CSV table of C-alpha atoms and ligand atoms in Angstrom, one decimal:
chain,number,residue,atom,x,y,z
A,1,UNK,CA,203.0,75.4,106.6
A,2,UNK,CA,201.0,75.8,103.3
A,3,UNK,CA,203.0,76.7,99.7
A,4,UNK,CA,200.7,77.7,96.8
A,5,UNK,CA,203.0,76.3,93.4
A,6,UNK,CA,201.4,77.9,90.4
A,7,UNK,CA,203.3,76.1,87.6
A,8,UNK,CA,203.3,73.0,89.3
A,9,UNK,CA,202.6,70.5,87.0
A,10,UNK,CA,206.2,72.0,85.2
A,11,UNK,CA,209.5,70.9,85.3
A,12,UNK,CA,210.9,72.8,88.0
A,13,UNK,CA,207.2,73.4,89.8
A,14,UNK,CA,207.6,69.5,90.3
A,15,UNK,CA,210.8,69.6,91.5
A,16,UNK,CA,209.8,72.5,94.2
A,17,UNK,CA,206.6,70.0,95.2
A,18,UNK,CA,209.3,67.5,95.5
A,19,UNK,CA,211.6,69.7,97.7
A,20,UNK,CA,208.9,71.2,99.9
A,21,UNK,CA,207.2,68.2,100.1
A,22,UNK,CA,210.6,66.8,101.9
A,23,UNK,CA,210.8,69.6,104.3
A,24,UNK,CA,207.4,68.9,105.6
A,25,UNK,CA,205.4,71.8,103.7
A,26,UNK,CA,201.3,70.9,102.5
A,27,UNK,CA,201.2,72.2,99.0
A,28,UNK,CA,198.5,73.6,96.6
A,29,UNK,CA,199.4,73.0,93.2
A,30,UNK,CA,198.2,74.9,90.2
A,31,UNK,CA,198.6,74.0,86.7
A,32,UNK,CA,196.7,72.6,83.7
A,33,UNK,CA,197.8,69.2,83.2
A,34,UNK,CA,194.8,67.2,84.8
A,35,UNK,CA,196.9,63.6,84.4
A,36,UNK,CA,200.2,65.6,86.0
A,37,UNK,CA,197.8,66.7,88.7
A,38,UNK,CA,196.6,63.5,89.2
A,39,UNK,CA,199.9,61.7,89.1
A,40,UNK,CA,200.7,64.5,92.0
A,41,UNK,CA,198.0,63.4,94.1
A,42,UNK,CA,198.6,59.8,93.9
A,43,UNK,CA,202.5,60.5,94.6
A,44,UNK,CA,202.3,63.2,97.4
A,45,UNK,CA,198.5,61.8,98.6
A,46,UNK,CA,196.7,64.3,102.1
A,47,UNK,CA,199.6,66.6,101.6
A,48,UNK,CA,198.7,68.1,98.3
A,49,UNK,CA,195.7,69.5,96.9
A,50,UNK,CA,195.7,69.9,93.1
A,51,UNK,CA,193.7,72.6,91.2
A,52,UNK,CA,193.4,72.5,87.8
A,53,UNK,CA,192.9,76.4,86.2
A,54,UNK,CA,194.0,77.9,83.3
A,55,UNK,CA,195.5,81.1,85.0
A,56,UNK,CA,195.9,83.3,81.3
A,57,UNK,CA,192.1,83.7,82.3
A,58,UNK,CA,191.6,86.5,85.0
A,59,UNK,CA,188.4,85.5,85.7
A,60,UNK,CA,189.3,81.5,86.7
A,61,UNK,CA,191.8,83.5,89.0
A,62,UNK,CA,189.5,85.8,90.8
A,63,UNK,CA,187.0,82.5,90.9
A,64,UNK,CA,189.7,80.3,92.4
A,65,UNK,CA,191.1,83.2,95.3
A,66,UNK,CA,187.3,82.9,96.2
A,67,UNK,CA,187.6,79.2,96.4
A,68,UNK,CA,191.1,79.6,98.6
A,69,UNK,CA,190.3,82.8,100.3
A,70,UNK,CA,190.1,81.1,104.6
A,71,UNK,CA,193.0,79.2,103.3
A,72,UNK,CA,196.3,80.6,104.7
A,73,UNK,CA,198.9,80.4,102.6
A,74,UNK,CA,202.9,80.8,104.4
A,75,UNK,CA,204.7,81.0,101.1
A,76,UNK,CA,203.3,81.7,97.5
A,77,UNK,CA,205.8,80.7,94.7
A,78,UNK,CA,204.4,82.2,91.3
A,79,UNK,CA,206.1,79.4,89.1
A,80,UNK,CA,203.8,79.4,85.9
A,81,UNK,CA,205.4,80.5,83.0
A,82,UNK,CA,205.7,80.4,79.3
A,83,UNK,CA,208.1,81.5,76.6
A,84,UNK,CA,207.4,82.2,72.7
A,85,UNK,CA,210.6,81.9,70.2
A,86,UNK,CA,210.7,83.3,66.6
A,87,UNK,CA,211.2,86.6,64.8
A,88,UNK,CA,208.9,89.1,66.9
A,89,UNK,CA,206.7,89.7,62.9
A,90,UNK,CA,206.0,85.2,63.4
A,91,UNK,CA,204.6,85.8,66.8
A,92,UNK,CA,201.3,86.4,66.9
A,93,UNK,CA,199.4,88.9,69.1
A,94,UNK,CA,197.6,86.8,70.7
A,95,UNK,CA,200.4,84.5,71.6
A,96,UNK,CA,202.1,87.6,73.3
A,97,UNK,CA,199.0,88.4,75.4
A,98,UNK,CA,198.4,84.6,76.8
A,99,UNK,CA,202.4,85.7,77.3
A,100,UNK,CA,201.8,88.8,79.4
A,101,UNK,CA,198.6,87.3,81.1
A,102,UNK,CA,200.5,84.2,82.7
A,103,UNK,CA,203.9,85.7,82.8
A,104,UNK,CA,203.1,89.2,84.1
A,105,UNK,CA,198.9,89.5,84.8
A,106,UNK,CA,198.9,86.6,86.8
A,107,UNK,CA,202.0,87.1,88.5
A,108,UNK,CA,200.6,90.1,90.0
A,109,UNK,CA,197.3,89.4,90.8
A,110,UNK,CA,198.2,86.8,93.0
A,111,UNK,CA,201.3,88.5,94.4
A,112,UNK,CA,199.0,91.7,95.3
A,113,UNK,CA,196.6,89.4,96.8
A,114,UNK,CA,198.6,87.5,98.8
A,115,UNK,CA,201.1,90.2,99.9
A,116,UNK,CA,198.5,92.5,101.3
A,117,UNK,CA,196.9,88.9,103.2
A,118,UNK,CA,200.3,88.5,104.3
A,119,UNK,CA,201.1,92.3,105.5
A,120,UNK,CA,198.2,91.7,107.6
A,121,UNK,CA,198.9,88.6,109.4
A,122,UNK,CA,202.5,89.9,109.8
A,123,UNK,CA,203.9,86.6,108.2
A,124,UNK,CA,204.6,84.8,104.7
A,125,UNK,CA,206.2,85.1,102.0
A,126,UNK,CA,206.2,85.3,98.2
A,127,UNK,CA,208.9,83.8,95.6
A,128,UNK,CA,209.0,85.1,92.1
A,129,UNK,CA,210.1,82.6,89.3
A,130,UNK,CA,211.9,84.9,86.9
A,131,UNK,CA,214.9,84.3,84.6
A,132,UNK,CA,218.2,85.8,84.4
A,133,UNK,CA,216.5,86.6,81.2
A,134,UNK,CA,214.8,89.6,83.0
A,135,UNK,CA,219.0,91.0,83.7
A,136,UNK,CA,219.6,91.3,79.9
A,137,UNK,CA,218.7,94.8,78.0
A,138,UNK,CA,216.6,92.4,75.5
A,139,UNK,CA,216.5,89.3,74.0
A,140,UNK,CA,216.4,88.8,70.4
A,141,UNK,CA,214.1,86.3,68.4
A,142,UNK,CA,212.5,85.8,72.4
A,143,UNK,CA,211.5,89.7,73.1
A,144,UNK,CA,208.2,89.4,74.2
A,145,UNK,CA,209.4,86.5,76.6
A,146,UNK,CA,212.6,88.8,77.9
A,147,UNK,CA,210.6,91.9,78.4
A,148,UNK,CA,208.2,89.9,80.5
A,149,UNK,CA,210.6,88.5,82.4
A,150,UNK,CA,212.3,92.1,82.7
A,151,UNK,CA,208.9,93.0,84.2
A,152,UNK,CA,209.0,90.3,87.0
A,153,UNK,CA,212.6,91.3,87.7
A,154,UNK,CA,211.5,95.0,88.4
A,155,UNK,CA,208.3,94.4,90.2
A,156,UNK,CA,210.1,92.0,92.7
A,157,UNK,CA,213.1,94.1,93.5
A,158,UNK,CA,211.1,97.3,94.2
A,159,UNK,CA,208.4,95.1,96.4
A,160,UNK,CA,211.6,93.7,98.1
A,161,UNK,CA,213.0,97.1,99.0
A,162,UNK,CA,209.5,98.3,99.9
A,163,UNK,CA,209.0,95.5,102.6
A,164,UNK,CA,212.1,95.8,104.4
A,165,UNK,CA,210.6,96.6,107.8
A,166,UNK,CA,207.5,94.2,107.1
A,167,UNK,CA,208.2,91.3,107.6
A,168,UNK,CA,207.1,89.3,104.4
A,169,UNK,CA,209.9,87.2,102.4
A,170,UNK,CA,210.3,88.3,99.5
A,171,UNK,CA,212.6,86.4,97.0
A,172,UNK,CA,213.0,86.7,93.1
A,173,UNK,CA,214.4,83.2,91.7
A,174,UNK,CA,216.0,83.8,88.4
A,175,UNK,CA,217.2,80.0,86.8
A,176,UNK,CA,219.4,80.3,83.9
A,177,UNK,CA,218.8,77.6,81.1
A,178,UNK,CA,217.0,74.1,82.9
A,179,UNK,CA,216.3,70.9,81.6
A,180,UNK,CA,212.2,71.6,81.3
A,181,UNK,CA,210.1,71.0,78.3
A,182,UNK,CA,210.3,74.6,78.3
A,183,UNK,CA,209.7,76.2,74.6
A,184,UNK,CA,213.2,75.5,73.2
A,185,UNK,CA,214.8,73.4,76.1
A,186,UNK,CA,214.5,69.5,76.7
A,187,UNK,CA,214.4,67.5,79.3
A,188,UNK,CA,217.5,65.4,78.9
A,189,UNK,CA,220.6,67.2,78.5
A,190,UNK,CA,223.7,65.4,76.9
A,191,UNK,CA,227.4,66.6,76.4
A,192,UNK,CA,228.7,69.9,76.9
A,193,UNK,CA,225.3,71.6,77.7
A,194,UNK,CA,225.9,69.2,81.7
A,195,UNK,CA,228.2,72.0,82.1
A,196,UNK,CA,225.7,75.6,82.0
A,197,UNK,CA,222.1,74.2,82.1
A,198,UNK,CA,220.7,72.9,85.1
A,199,UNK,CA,218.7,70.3,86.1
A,200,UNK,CA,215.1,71.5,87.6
A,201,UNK,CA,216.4,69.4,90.9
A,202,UNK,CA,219.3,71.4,91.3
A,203,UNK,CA,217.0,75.0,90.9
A,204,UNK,CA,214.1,73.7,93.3
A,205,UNK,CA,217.0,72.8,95.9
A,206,UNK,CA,218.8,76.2,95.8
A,207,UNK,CA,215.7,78.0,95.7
A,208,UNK,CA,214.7,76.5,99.0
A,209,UNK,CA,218.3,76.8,100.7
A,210,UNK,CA,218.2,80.7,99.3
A,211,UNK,CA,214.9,81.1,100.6
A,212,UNK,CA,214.9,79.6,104.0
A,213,UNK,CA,218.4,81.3,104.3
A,214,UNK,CA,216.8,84.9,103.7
A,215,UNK,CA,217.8,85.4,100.5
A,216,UNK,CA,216.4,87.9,98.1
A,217,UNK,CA,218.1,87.0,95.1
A,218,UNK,CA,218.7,83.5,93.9
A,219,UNK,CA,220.2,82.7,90.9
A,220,UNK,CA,221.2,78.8,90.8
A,221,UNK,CA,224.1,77.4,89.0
A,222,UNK,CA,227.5,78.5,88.8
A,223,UNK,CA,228.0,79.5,85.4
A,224,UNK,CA,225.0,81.5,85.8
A,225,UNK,CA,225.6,83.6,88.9
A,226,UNK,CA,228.9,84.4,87.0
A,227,UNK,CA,227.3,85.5,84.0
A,228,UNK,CA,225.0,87.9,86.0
A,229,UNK,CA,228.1,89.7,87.3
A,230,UNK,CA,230.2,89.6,84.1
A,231,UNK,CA,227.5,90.9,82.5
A,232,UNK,CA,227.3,94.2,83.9
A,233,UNK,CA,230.8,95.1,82.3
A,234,UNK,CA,229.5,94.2,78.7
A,235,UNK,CA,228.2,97.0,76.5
A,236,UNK,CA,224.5,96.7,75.6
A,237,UNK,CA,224.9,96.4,71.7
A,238,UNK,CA,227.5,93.8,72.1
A,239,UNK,CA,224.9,91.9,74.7
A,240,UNK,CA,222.6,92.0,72.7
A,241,UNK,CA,224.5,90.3,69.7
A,242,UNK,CA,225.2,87.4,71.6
A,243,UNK,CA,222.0,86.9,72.9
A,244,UNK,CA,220.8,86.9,69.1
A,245,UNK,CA,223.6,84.1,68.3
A,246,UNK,CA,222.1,82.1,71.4
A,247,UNK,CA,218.3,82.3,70.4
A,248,UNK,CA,219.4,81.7,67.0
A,249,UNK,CA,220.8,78.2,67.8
A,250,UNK,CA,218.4,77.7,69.8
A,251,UNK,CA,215.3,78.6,67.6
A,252,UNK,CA,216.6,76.2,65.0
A,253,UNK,CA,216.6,73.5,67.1
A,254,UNK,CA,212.8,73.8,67.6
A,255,UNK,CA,212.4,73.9,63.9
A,256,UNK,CA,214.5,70.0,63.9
B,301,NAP,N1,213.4,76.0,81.7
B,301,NAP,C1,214.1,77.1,81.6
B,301,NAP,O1,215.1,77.1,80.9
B,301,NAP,C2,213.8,78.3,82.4
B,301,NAP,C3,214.8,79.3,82.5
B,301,NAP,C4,214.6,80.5,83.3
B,301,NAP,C5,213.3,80.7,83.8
B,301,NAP,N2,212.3,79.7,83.7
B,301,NAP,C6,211.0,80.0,84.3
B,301,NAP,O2,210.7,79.0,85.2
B,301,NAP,C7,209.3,78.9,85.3
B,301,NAP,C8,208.9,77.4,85.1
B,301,NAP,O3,209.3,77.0,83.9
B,301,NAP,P1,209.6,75.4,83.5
B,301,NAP,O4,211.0,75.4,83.0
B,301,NAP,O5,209.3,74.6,84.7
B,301,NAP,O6,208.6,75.2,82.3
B,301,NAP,P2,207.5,74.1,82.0
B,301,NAP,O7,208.0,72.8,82.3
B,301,NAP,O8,207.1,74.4,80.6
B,301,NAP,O9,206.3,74.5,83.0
B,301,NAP,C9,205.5,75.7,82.8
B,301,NAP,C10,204.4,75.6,83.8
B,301,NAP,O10,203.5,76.8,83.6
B,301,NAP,C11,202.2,76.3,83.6
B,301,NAP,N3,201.3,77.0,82.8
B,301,NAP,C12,201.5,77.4,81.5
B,301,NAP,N4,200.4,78.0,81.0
B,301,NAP,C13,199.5,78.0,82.0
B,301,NAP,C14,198.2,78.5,82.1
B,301,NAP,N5,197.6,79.1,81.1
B,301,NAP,N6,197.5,78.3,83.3
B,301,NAP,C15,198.1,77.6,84.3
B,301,NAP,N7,199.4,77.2,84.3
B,301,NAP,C16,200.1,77.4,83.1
B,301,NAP,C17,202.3,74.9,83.1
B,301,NAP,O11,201.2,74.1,83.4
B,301,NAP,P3,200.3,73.2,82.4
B,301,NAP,O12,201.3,72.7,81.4
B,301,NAP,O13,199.7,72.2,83.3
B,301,NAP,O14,199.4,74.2,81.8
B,301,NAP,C18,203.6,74.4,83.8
B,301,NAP,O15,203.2,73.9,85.1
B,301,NAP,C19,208.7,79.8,84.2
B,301,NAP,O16,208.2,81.0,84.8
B,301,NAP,C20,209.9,80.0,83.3
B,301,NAP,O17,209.8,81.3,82.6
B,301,NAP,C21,212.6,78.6,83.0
């Protein structure tokens, strides 16, 4: 079985290699990082292949489905991501588009592609890295990266109901705060934070439990799944308040 990882060369795209690579799966791995790539190859050797592409660009896309197009790919795991953090006026624009053309543009070119591939073989499925970011009404000093993620959220639910008689796996993954170099997390984690952000391990592992179980929703962690239900009963000003205390912190510590 063959898994396509955009994002691959990332903290938790690693961790998914890792975790796939376990349960017997040949990946492809997409991502940037030419010495992560090559570290990939010498680690998981004839059962990965890497491919280096910058996938803000549409056009190295539509060049590498070419490359790919006999290939068949069983699962496709859109994993690429980036986030911005500042007030919305320090952002630039272009910043926010390389934001929408990885986070959303990319995201469904390749789920369109390989979802109608799929639909016609009768078989595969797609898994949609997006955050529990995408649940909240909007996230101050992060908005362009919230709304993005908001995007992925919708998309994948509506493809999800859609597909019910056809067959494809559909699955949206939706970590809560992970130890990645993300923009504004780190990779270690010390104290307090052990207790609500998780380690990229412990998202890859529930994301393959939730998927091969038949999930259509995965949100790993504890703290997090309850959040996502307690959340519903809080009023959108007030959610929005806290979110800005949380960015807040969290946007000075990039500026340390
Ligand atoms: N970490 C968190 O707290 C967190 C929480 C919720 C959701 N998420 C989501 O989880 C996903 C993975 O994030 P992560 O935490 O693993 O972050 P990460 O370690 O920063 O990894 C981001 C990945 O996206 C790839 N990428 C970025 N720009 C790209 C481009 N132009 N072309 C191709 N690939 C590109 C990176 O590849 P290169 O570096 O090689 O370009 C890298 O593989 C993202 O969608 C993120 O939104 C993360």
């Amino acid at each position: 079985m063959n898994v396509l990882i955009t994002g691959a060369t990332g903290g938790i795209g690693q961790a998914l290699i890792e975790v796939f690579y376990k349960n017997s799966w040949n990946i492809l791995a997409v991502g940037r990082n030419n010495k992560i790539l090559e570290d990939l190859k010498l680690k998981y050797k004839d059962r990965i292949e890497i491919y280096s592409r910058d996938i803000s660009k549409e056009k190295e896309i539509i060049e590498f489905l070419e490359e790919i197009k006999d290939r068949e790919i069983n699962l496709l795991i859109n994993g690429a991501g980036i986030g911005e953090i500042g007030e919305f006026e320090n952002i630039s624009l272009i910043e926010e588009q390389k934001m929408i053309n990885i986070n959303i543009q990319a995201l469904l070119i390749l789920t369109k592609y390989f979802y109608k591939k799929m639909l016609k073989r009768k078989e595969g499925g797609i898994i949609n890295i997006s955050s529990t970011a995408g649940f909240q009404v909007g996230g101050p000093l992060m908005c362009g990266y919230y709304a993005t993620k908001a995007y992925v959220n919708s998309l994948t639910f509506g493809l999800i109901e859609e597909n019910q008689e056809k067959n494809i796996k559909i699955m949206l993954l939706c970590p809560g705060p992970t130890a990645t170099n993300f923009k504004g997390m780190k990779r270690e984690i010390e104290g307090v934070k052990k207790f609500y952000i998780t380690t990229p391990e412990e998202v890859a592992n529930q994301c393959y439990r939730d998927y091969i179980s038949g999930k259509k929703l995965s949100i790993p962690g504890k703290i997090n799944k309850a959040l996502y239900y307690i959340n519903k009963f809080i009023p959108w000003k007030i959610q929005l308040r806290n979110i800005k205390k949380i960015q807040e912190k969290k946007y000075k510590e990039t500026l340390k």
